[in-house]
Amino acid sequence: MSASARSEPVGQTSHGQILKSTLTVGTASAVGVIFSIARNKAVALMLGPEGIGLMGLYGALADMAQNLAGLGGQSSGVRQIADAAGTQDNDIVARTARVLSRISVVLGLAGALLLILLAVPISGLTFGNHQHAGGVALLAFAVTLRVVSGGQLALLQGLRKVSSVATINVAGALIAAIATIPLVYVFGLNGIVPSIIAASAATLLSSWYFCRRIDLPRVHVAPADFGEESLRLLKLGFVFMVSGLLTFGAAYAIRLIVLHEEGVASAGLYQAAWAVGGLYIGIILQAMGTDFYPRLTAASRNNSECNRLVNEQAQMSLLLAGPGVIATLTFAPLVLQILYSHAFDDASDLLRLICLGMLLRSLAWPLGYIVVAKEANSLFFWTEVAATVVHVGLAWILVAQFGSAGAGAAFVGL
């Protein structure tokens, strides 16, 4: 087992490791952000707030369908791989990876079939009509590709292959930009879903390439062992799936609340502000999930070590997040004009509120990872339920009173 799969010695500070992983992921994310900016700018200029709103709704649907179809296999796979890596036994890692790969294919295909069957009612629930049922059905291809690549990413993330994960994310953003601009130019709103499929395919191919480079022994998994290992993954994965479903479901519900209260244009303003507000903090949170989560899992049986790792991660998150958040708060109107257009000027106050919420999130997430690393499934579940109730409940109350800005205030409340 390579050194990258082990946690640092107990008592050695992790500030350097946090900074290194954040810089690695951050550099790749910065490149990805450039591609995302070009993609969003093109859609904003060609389709306006309506196009951005539809892209956000389709994206939320794809995220929710992927989470439901994957049954939390990616998140539970990361934990199981990281735990196996802590034993420094390559056979255990190889067996877990093989089972995860097979399960991902089966779940991805099953999820795609279910989405196709439910395309008409989902279109009616989301858009108020059945005109988008074809687009919803096409998302089934993206769901399959995402679930399968999720199993591959779990292996890379569990082994803390930070640079590989960062490169994969860049590839996805690049292909998304390359595909979206001509597709939207030629097909208009009908080009949004094919661009999502293209980005998902890019992620699958790049994750497959990096997984092939990992030197693991070939292991035979007997049917009985396969069933036992699958049950372990899915038991923990079910909790992650419910958590993700609540998170993505809340994002979907809030977009519906804004859509029904304020219209498609306001949904586009919310999507734009959410995307901009999460650009900078997303780099920190992504690095946290890629490097910090596996390290914390490996040390999950040592409470004092867990406390040290979480404290150091929270300190570094605040130091890294502060400057970017303050800059976005100060120059919110200018940022929206540069990244989108003058049509999005009304999203400035919403963007400021989302930035404040993101700053609080950068401090809360290190604490939340303790619950996950220690497999406190019941506590984890009820924490996610409470968060969803607060987020959606506040949005339902505040959007009716203050318009789309109320959705930003609800995020701060969360």
CSV table of C-alpha atoms in Angstrom, one decimal:
chain,number,residue,atom,x,y,z
A,1,MET,CA,0.0,0.0,0.0
A,2,SER,CA,1.4,3.4,-1.0
A,3,ALA,CA,2.0,6.1,1.6
A,4,SER,CA,-0.8,8.1,0.2
A,5,ALA,CA,-3.3,5.7,1.6
A,6,ARG,CA,-2.1,6.2,5.2
A,7,SER,CA,-2.9,8.9,7.6
A,8,GLU,CA,-0.1,11.1,9.0
A,9,PRO,CA,1.4,10.0,12.4
A,10,VAL,CA,-0.6,10.8,15.5
A,11,GLY,CA,0.4,14.1,16.9
A,12,GLN,CA,1.8,15.5,13.7
A,13,THR,CA,-0.1,18.6,12.7
A,14,SER,CA,-2.1,18.4,9.4
A,15,HIS,CA,-2.1,22.1,8.5
A,16,GLY,CA,0.5,21.4,5.8
A,17,GLN,CA,-1.5,18.4,4.4
A,18,ILE,CA,-4.7,20.5,4.4
A,19,LEU,CA,-3.0,23.3,2.5
A,20,LYS,CA,-1.3,20.9,0.1
A,21,SER,CA,-4.5,19.1,-0.8
A,22,THR,CA,-6.5,22.4,-1.0
A,23,LEU,CA,-3.9,23.9,-3.3
A,24,THR,CA,-4.0,20.7,-5.5
A,25,VAL,CA,-7.7,20.6,-5.7
A,26,GLY,CA,-7.9,24.4,-5.8
A,27,THR,CA,-5.6,24.7,-8.8
A,28,ALA,CA,-7.6,22.1,-10.7
A,29,SER,CA,-10.9,23.7,-9.6
A,30,ALA,CA,-9.7,27.1,-10.7
A,31,VAL,CA,-9.2,25.7,-14.2
A,32,GLY,CA,-12.6,24.0,-14.0
A,33,VAL,CA,-14.2,27.3,-12.8
A,34,ILE,CA,-12.8,29.0,-15.9
A,35,PHE,CA,-14.5,26.4,-18.1
A,36,SER,CA,-17.7,26.7,-16.0
A,37,ILE,CA,-17.7,30.4,-16.3
A,38,ALA,CA,-17.4,30.2,-20.1
A,39,ARG,CA,-20.2,27.7,-20.2
A,40,ASN,CA,-22.6,29.7,-17.9
A,41,LYS,CA,-21.7,33.0,-19.7
A,42,ALA,CA,-22.5,31.5,-23.0
A,43,VAL,CA,-25.9,30.1,-21.8
A,44,ALA,CA,-26.7,33.4,-20.1
A,45,LEU,CA,-26.0,35.4,-23.2
A,46,MET,CA,-27.8,33.0,-25.6
A,47,LEU,CA,-30.8,32.0,-23.4
A,48,GLY,CA,-30.9,34.5,-20.5
A,49,PRO,CA,-32.2,33.8,-17.0
A,50,GLU,CA,-34.7,31.2,-18.4
A,51,GLY,CA,-31.9,29.1,-19.8
A,52,ILE,CA,-29.9,29.3,-16.6
A,53,GLY,CA,-33.0,28.3,-14.6
A,54,LEU,CA,-33.7,25.3,-16.8
A,55,MET,CA,-30.1,24.2,-16.6
A,56,GLY,CA,-30.3,24.4,-12.8
A,57,LEU,CA,-33.5,22.4,-12.7
A,58,TYR,CA,-32.2,19.7,-15.0
A,59,GLY,CA,-29.0,19.6,-13.0
A,60,ALA,CA,-30.9,19.2,-9.7
A,61,LEU,CA,-32.9,16.4,-11.2
A,62,ALA,CA,-29.8,14.6,-12.4
A,63,ASP,CA,-28.2,15.0,-9.0
A,64,MET,CA,-31.2,13.7,-7.2
A,65,ALA,CA,-31.6,10.7,-9.6
A,66,GLN,CA,-27.9,9.9,-9.3
A,67,ASN,CA,-28.1,9.9,-5.6
A,68,LEU,CA,-31.2,7.7,-5.5
A,69,ALA,CA,-29.9,5.2,-8.0
A,70,GLY,CA,-26.5,5.0,-6.5
A,71,LEU,CA,-27.9,4.1,-3.0
A,72,GLY,CA,-25.0,6.1,-1.4
A,73,GLY,CA,-22.5,3.6,-2.8
A,74,GLN,CA,-19.9,6.2,-3.7
A,75,SER,CA,-19.8,7.7,-0.2
A,76,SER,CA,-19.9,4.4,1.6
A,77,GLY,CA,-17.3,3.1,-0.8
A,78,VAL,CA,-15.0,5.9,0.1
A,79,ARG,CA,-15.3,5.1,3.7
A,80,GLN,CA,-14.8,1.3,3.2
A,81,ILE,CA,-11.8,1.8,0.9
A,82,ALA,CA,-10.2,4.3,3.3
A,83,ASP,CA,-10.8,1.9,6.2
A,84,ALA,CA,-9.3,-1.0,4.3
A,85,ALA,CA,-6.4,1.2,3.3
A,86,GLY,CA,-5.7,1.9,7.0
A,87,THR,CA,-5.1,-1.9,7.4
A,88,GLN,CA,-2.4,-1.7,4.6
A,89,ASP,CA,-3.9,-4.9,3.1
A,90,ASN,CA,-4.1,-4.6,-0.7
A,91,ASP,CA,-6.3,-7.7,-0.9
A,92,ILE,CA,-9.1,-6.1,1.2
A,93,VAL,CA,-8.9,-2.9,-0.8
A,94,ALA,CA,-9.0,-4.9,-4.1
A,95,ARG,CA,-12.0,-7.0,-2.9
A,96,THR,CA,-14.0,-3.9,-1.8
A,97,ALA,CA,-13.1,-2.1,-5.1
A,98,ARG,CA,-14.3,-5.0,-7.2
A,99,VAL,CA,-17.6,-5.4,-5.3
A,100,LEU,CA,-18.2,-1.6,-5.6
A,101,SER,CA,-17.5,-1.6,-9.3
A,102,ARG,CA,-20.0,-4.4,-10.0
A,103,ILE,CA,-22.7,-2.8,-7.8
A,104,SER,CA,-22.3,0.6,-9.5
A,105,VAL,CA,-23.0,-0.9,-12.9
A,106,VAL,CA,-26.2,-2.7,-11.7
A,107,LEU,CA,-27.5,0.3,-9.8
A,108,GLY,CA,-26.7,2.7,-12.6
A,109,LEU,CA,-28.7,0.7,-15.1
A,110,ALA,CA,-31.6,0.2,-12.7
A,111,GLY,CA,-31.7,3.9,-11.9
A,112,ALA,CA,-31.8,4.8,-15.6
A,113,LEU,CA,-34.7,2.5,-16.3
A,114,LEU,CA,-36.7,3.9,-13.3
A,115,LEU,CA,-36.1,7.5,-14.5
A,116,ILE,CA,-37.3,6.7,-18.0
A,117,LEU,CA,-40.5,5.1,-16.6
A,118,LEU,CA,-41.2,8.1,-14.4
A,119,ALA,CA,-40.2,10.8,-16.9
A,120,VAL,CA,-43.7,12.0,-17.6
A,121,PRO,CA,-44.8,12.5,-13.9
A,122,ILE,CA,-41.5,14.0,-13.0
A,123,SER,CA,-41.8,16.5,-15.8
A,124,GLY,CA,-45.3,17.4,-14.7
A,125,LEU,CA,-44.1,17.9,-11.1
A,126,THR,CA,-41.1,20.0,-12.0
A,127,PHE,CA,-42.3,22.1,-14.9
A,128,GLY,CA,-46.0,22.0,-14.6
A,129,ASN,CA,-46.4,20.2,-17.9
A,130,HIS,CA,-45.2,17.2,-19.9
A,131,GLN,CA,-43.3,19.0,-22.6
A,132,HIS,CA,-40.0,18.3,-20.8
A,133,ALA,CA,-40.6,14.5,-20.4
A,134,GLY,CA,-38.2,13.7,-23.3
A,135,GLY,CA,-35.4,15.8,-21.6
A,136,VAL,CA,-36.0,14.0,-18.3
A,137,ALA,CA,-35.9,10.6,-20.0
A,138,LEU,CA,-32.6,11.5,-21.7
A,139,LEU,CA,-31.1,12.3,-18.3
A,140,ALA,CA,-31.2,8.5,-17.7
A,141,PHE,CA,-28.0,8.2,-19.7
A,142,ALA,CA,-26.3,10.8,-17.5
A,143,VAL,CA,-27.5,9.0,-14.4
A,144,THR,CA,-26.0,5.7,-15.5
A,145,LEU,CA,-22.6,7.3,-16.4
A,146,ARG,CA,-22.5,9.2,-13.1
A,147,VAL,CA,-23.3,6.2,-10.9
A,148,VAL,CA,-20.6,4.0,-12.6
A,149,SER,CA,-18.0,6.7,-12.5
A,150,GLY,CA,-19.0,7.3,-8.8
A,151,GLY,CA,-17.8,3.8,-8.0
A,152,GLN,CA,-14.5,4.5,-9.7
A,153,LEU,CA,-14.1,7.9,-7.9
A,154,ALA,CA,-14.7,6.2,-4.6
A,155,LEU,CA,-11.7,4.1,-5.1
A,156,LEU,CA,-9.5,7.1,-6.0
A,157,GLN,CA,-10.9,9.2,-3.1
A,158,GLY,CA,-10.6,6.4,-0.6
A,159,LEU,CA,-6.9,6.0,-1.5
A,160,ARG,CA,-6.5,9.8,-1.3
A,161,LYS,CA,-5.4,10.1,-5.0
A,162,VAL,CA,-6.1,13.8,-4.7
A,163,SER,CA,-4.4,14.8,-8.0
A,164,SER,CA,-6.3,12.2,-10.0
A,165,VAL,CA,-9.6,13.3,-8.6
A,166,ALA,CA,-8.8,16.9,-9.4
A,167,THR,CA,-7.8,16.1,-12.9
A,168,ILE,CA,-11.1,14.2,-13.4
A,169,ASN,CA,-13.0,17.2,-12.3
A,170,VAL,CA,-11.2,19.4,-14.7
A,171,ALA,CA,-11.9,17.0,-17.6
A,172,GLY,CA,-15.6,17.0,-16.7
A,173,ALA,CA,-15.8,20.8,-16.6
A,174,LEU,CA,-13.8,21.1,-19.9
A,175,ILE,CA,-16.0,18.7,-21.8
A,176,ALA,CA,-19.2,20.3,-20.3
A,177,ALA,CA,-18.0,23.7,-21.7
A,178,ILE,CA,-17.0,22.4,-25.1
A,179,ALA,CA,-20.3,20.5,-25.5
A,180,THR,CA,-22.7,23.1,-24.0
A,181,ILE,CA,-21.8,26.1,-26.1
A,182,PRO,CA,-22.3,24.6,-29.6
A,183,LEU,CA,-25.3,22.4,-28.5
A,184,VAL,CA,-27.1,25.4,-26.9
A,185,TYR,CA,-26.2,27.6,-29.9
A,186,VAL,CA,-27.7,25.1,-32.4
A,187,PHE,CA,-30.6,23.6,-30.4
A,188,GLY,CA,-31.3,26.3,-27.8
A,189,LEU,CA,-32.9,25.0,-24.6
A,190,ASN,CA,-33.0,21.5,-26.1
A,191,GLY,CA,-29.2,21.4,-26.0
A,192,ILE,CA,-28.9,21.6,-22.2
A,193,VAL,CA,-29.6,17.9,-21.4
A,194,PRO,CA,-27.2,16.5,-24.1
A,195,SER,CA,-24.4,18.7,-22.6
A,196,ILE,CA,-25.0,17.2,-19.1
A,197,ILE,CA,-24.7,13.7,-20.7
A,198,ALA,CA,-21.4,14.7,-22.4
A,199,ALA,CA,-19.9,16.0,-19.1
A,200,SER,CA,-21.0,12.7,-17.4
A,201,ALA,CA,-19.3,10.6,-20.1
A,202,ALA,CA,-16.1,12.6,-19.7
A,203,THR,CA,-16.0,12.0,-16.0
A,204,LEU,CA,-16.6,8.2,-16.5
A,205,LEU,CA,-13.8,7.9,-19.1
A,206,SER,CA,-11.2,9.9,-17.1
A,207,SER,CA,-12.0,8.1,-13.8
A,208,TRP,CA,-11.7,4.7,-15.6
A,209,TYR,CA,-8.3,5.8,-16.9
A,210,PHE,CA,-6.9,6.7,-13.5
A,211,CYS,CA,-8.4,3.6,-11.8
A,212,ARG,CA,-6.6,1.4,-14.3
A,213,ARG,CA,-3.3,2.9,-13.1
A,214,ILE,CA,-3.8,1.7,-9.5
A,215,ASP,CA,-1.8,-1.4,-8.8
A,216,LEU,CA,-4.1,-3.8,-7.0
A,217,PRO,CA,-4.0,-7.6,-7.0
A,218,ARG,CA,-6.6,-9.6,-8.9
A,219,VAL,CA,-8.9,-11.2,-6.4
A,220,HIS,CA,-11.7,-13.6,-6.8
A,221,VAL,CA,-14.8,-12.7,-4.9
A,222,ALA,CA,-17.0,-15.7,-4.1
A,223,PRO,CA,-20.8,-15.2,-4.4
A,224,ALA,CA,-21.2,-15.5,-0.6
A,225,ASP,CA,-18.4,-12.9,0.0
A,226,PHE,CA,-19.9,-10.7,-2.7
A,227,GLY,CA,-23.2,-10.7,-1.0
A,228,GLU,CA,-21.7,-10.0,2.4
A,229,GLU,CA,-19.5,-7.1,1.1
A,230,SER,CA,-22.4,-5.7,-0.9
A,231,LEU,CA,-24.6,-5.7,2.2
A,232,ARG,CA,-22.0,-3.8,4.2
A,233,LEU,CA,-21.6,-1.2,1.4
A,234,LEU,CA,-25.4,-0.8,0.9
A,235,LYS,CA,-26.2,-0.7,4.6
A,236,LEU,CA,-24.0,2.3,5.2
A,237,GLY,CA,-24.7,3.6,1.7
A,238,PHE,CA,-28.5,3.7,2.4
A,239,VAL,CA,-27.9,6.2,5.1
A,240,PHE,CA,-25.7,8.3,2.7
A,241,MET,CA,-28.4,7.9,0.0
A,242,VAL,CA,-31.1,9.2,2.3
A,243,SER,CA,-28.8,12.1,3.3
A,244,GLY,CA,-28.0,12.9,-0.3
A,245,LEU,CA,-31.7,12.6,-1.2
A,246,LEU,CA,-32.6,15.0,1.5
A,247,THR,CA,-29.9,17.4,0.4
A,248,PHE,CA,-30.6,17.3,-3.3
A,249,GLY,CA,-34.3,17.1,-2.6
A,250,ALA,CA,-34.1,20.3,-0.6
A,251,ALA,CA,-32.2,22.0,-3.5
A,252,TYR,CA,-34.9,20.8,-5.9
A,253,ALA,CA,-37.7,21.8,-3.6
A,254,ILE,CA,-36.3,25.3,-3.1
A,255,ARG,CA,-35.9,25.8,-6.9
A,256,LEU,CA,-39.5,24.7,-7.3
A,257,ILE,CA,-40.6,27.2,-4.6
A,258,VAL,CA,-38.8,30.0,-6.3
A,259,LEU,CA,-40.1,28.9,-9.7
A,260,HIS,CA,-43.7,28.7,-8.6
A,261,GLU,CA,-43.6,31.9,-6.5
A,262,GLU,CA,-41.5,34.1,-8.8
A,263,GLY,CA,-41.3,32.4,-12.2
A,264,VAL,CA,-38.6,30.9,-14.4
A,265,ALA,CA,-36.5,34.1,-14.6
A,266,SER,CA,-36.2,34.3,-10.8
A,267,ALA,CA,-35.3,30.6,-10.7
A,268,GLY,CA,-32.5,31.6,-13.1
A,269,LEU,CA,-31.3,34.4,-10.8
A,270,TYR,CA,-31.3,31.9,-7.8
A,271,GLN,CA,-29.3,29.4,-9.9
A,272,ALA,CA,-26.8,32.0,-10.9
A,273,ALA,CA,-26.3,33.3,-7.4
A,274,TRP,CA,-26.0,29.8,-6.0
A,275,ALA,CA,-23.4,28.8,-8.7
A,276,VAL,CA,-21.3,32.0,-8.0
A,277,GLY,CA,-21.6,31.7,-4.2
A,278,GLY,CA,-20.3,28.2,-4.3
A,279,LEU,CA,-17.4,28.7,-6.7
A,280,TYR,CA,-14.8,29.6,-4.1
A,281,ILE,CA,-16.1,27.7,-1.1
A,282,GLY,CA,-16.6,24.7,-3.3
A,283,ILE,CA,-12.9,24.4,-3.8
A,284,ILE,CA,-12.4,24.1,0.0
A,285,LEU,CA,-15.2,21.7,0.5
A,286,GLN,CA,-14.1,19.5,-2.4
A,287,ALA,CA,-10.6,19.3,-1.0
A,288,MET,CA,-12.1,18.4,2.4
A,289,GLY,CA,-14.1,15.5,1.0
A,290,THR,CA,-11.2,14.3,-1.2
A,291,ASP,CA,-8.4,14.3,1.5
A,292,PHE,CA,-9.7,15.2,5.0
A,293,TYR,CA,-12.6,12.6,5.0
A,294,PRO,CA,-10.4,9.6,4.3
A,295,ARG,CA,-7.8,10.8,6.8
A,296,LEU,CA,-10.5,11.2,9.5
A,297,THR,CA,-11.9,7.8,8.7
A,298,ALA,CA,-8.5,6.2,9.2
A,299,ALA,CA,-8.2,7.8,12.6
A,300,SER,CA,-11.9,7.3,13.6
A,301,ARG,CA,-11.1,5.0,16.5
A,302,ASN,CA,-8.9,7.6,18.2
A,303,ASN,CA,-11.1,10.4,19.6
A,304,SER,CA,-8.2,12.8,20.5
A,305,GLU,CA,-6.8,12.4,17.0
A,306,CYS,CA,-10.2,13.0,15.5
A,307,ASN,CA,-10.6,16.2,17.5
A,308,ARG,CA,-7.2,17.4,16.4
A,309,LEU,CA,-7.8,16.8,12.7
A,310,VAL,CA,-11.2,18.5,12.9
A,311,ASN,CA,-9.9,21.5,14.7
A,312,GLU,CA,-7.1,22.0,12.3
A,313,GLN,CA,-9.4,21.6,9.3
A,314,ALA,CA,-11.9,24.1,10.7
A,315,GLN,CA,-9.0,26.6,11.3
A,316,MET,CA,-7.6,26.2,7.8
A,317,SER,CA,-11.1,26.4,6.2
A,318,LEU,CA,-11.8,29.7,7.9
A,319,LEU,CA,-8.5,31.2,6.9
A,320,LEU,CA,-8.9,30.0,3.3
A,321,ALA,CA,-12.6,30.9,3.0
A,322,GLY,CA,-12.5,34.4,4.5
A,323,PRO,CA,-10.8,36.4,1.8
A,324,GLY,CA,-12.9,34.9,-1.1
A,325,VAL,CA,-16.2,35.4,0.8
A,326,ILE,CA,-15.3,39.0,1.7
A,327,ALA,CA,-14.4,39.8,-1.9
A,328,THR,CA,-17.6,38.3,-3.3
A,329,LEU,CA,-19.7,40.2,-0.7
A,330,THR,CA,-18.0,43.4,-1.7
A,331,PHE,CA,-18.1,43.1,-5.4
A,332,ALA,CA,-21.3,41.0,-5.9
A,333,PRO,CA,-22.9,43.1,-8.7
A,334,LEU,CA,-19.6,43.3,-10.6
A,335,VAL,CA,-19.0,39.5,-10.2
A,336,LEU,CA,-22.5,38.8,-11.6
A,337,GLN,CA,-22.0,41.1,-14.6
A,338,ILE,CA,-18.7,39.5,-15.4
A,339,LEU,CA,-19.8,35.9,-15.0
A,340,TYR,CA,-23.3,36.4,-16.5
A,341,SER,CA,-24.8,39.7,-17.7
A,342,HIS,CA,-26.6,42.8,-16.6
A,343,ALA,CA,-29.8,40.8,-16.7
A,344,PHE,CA,-28.6,39.2,-13.4
A,345,ASP,CA,-28.1,42.4,-11.4
A,346,ASP,CA,-31.1,41.7,-9.3
A,347,ALA,CA,-29.4,38.6,-7.8
A,348,SER,CA,-26.7,40.7,-5.9
A,349,ASP,CA,-28.4,40.6,-2.5
A,350,LEU,CA,-29.2,36.9,-2.9
A,351,LEU,CA,-25.5,36.2,-3.7
A,352,ARG,CA,-24.4,38.1,-0.6
A,353,LEU,CA,-26.7,36.0,1.6
A,354,ILE,CA,-25.5,32.7,0.0
A,355,CYS,CA,-21.9,33.7,0.6
A,356,LEU,CA,-22.6,34.2,4.3
A,357,GLY,CA,-24.2,30.8,4.4
A,358,MET,CA,-21.2,29.3,2.6
A,359,LEU,CA,-18.8,30.7,5.1
A,360,LEU,CA,-20.8,29.0,7.9
A,361,ARG,CA,-20.8,25.8,5.9
A,362,SER,CA,-17.0,25.8,5.7
A,363,LEU,CA,-16.9,25.6,9.5
A,364,ALA,CA,-19.8,23.2,10.0
A,365,TRP,CA,-18.6,20.5,7.5
A,366,PRO,CA,-15.5,19.4,9.4
A,367,LEU,CA,-17.7,18.7,12.5
A,368,GLY,CA,-20.2,16.8,10.4
A,369,TYR,CA,-17.5,14.5,9.0
A,370,ILE,CA,-17.0,13.1,12.6
A,371,VAL,CA,-20.5,11.6,12.5
A,372,VAL,CA,-19.8,10.0,9.1
A,373,ALA,CA,-16.3,8.7,10.0
A,374,LYS,CA,-17.6,7.0,13.1
A,375,GLU,CA,-20.6,5.5,11.4
A,376,ALA,CA,-23.1,7.1,13.8
A,377,ASN,CA,-25.9,6.3,11.3
A,378,SER,CA,-28.9,7.3,13.4
A,379,LEU,CA,-27.4,10.6,14.5
A,380,PHE,CA,-26.3,11.3,10.9
A,381,PHE,CA,-29.8,10.6,9.6
A,382,TRP,CA,-31.7,12.8,12.0
A,383,THR,CA,-29.2,15.6,11.6
A,384,GLU,CA,-29.9,15.6,7.9
A,385,VAL,CA,-33.6,15.4,8.4
A,386,ALA,CA,-33.4,18.4,10.7
A,387,ALA,CA,-31.3,20.4,8.2
A,388,THR,CA,-33.8,19.7,5.4
A,389,VAL,CA,-36.8,20.7,7.5
A,390,VAL,CA,-35.1,24.0,8.5
A,391,HIS,CA,-33.8,24.8,4.9
A,392,VAL,CA,-37.1,24.0,3.0
A,393,GLY,CA,-39.3,25.4,5.8
A,394,LEU,CA,-37.5,28.7,5.9
A,395,ALA,CA,-37.5,29.0,2.1
A,396,TRP,CA,-41.2,28.3,1.9
A,397,ILE,CA,-41.9,31.1,4.4
A,398,LEU,CA,-39.3,33.6,3.3
A,399,VAL,CA,-39.6,33.4,-0.5
A,400,ALA,CA,-43.3,34.2,-0.3
A,401,GLN,CA,-42.4,37.3,1.8
A,402,PHE,CA,-39.1,38.5,0.1
A,403,GLY,CA,-38.9,36.8,-3.3
A,404,SER,CA,-35.8,34.9,-4.4
A,405,ALA,CA,-33.7,36.7,-1.7
A,406,GLY,CA,-35.7,34.8,0.8
A,407,ALA,CA,-34.1,31.6,-0.5
A,408,GLY,CA,-30.7,33.0,0.4
A,409,ALA,CA,-31.8,33.9,3.9
A,410,ALA,CA,-33.1,30.4,4.3
A,411,PHE,CA,-29.6,29.1,3.4
A,412,VAL,CA,-28.1,31.3,6.1
A,413,GLY,CA,-30.6,29.9,8.5
A,414,LEU,CA,-29.6,26.4,7.6
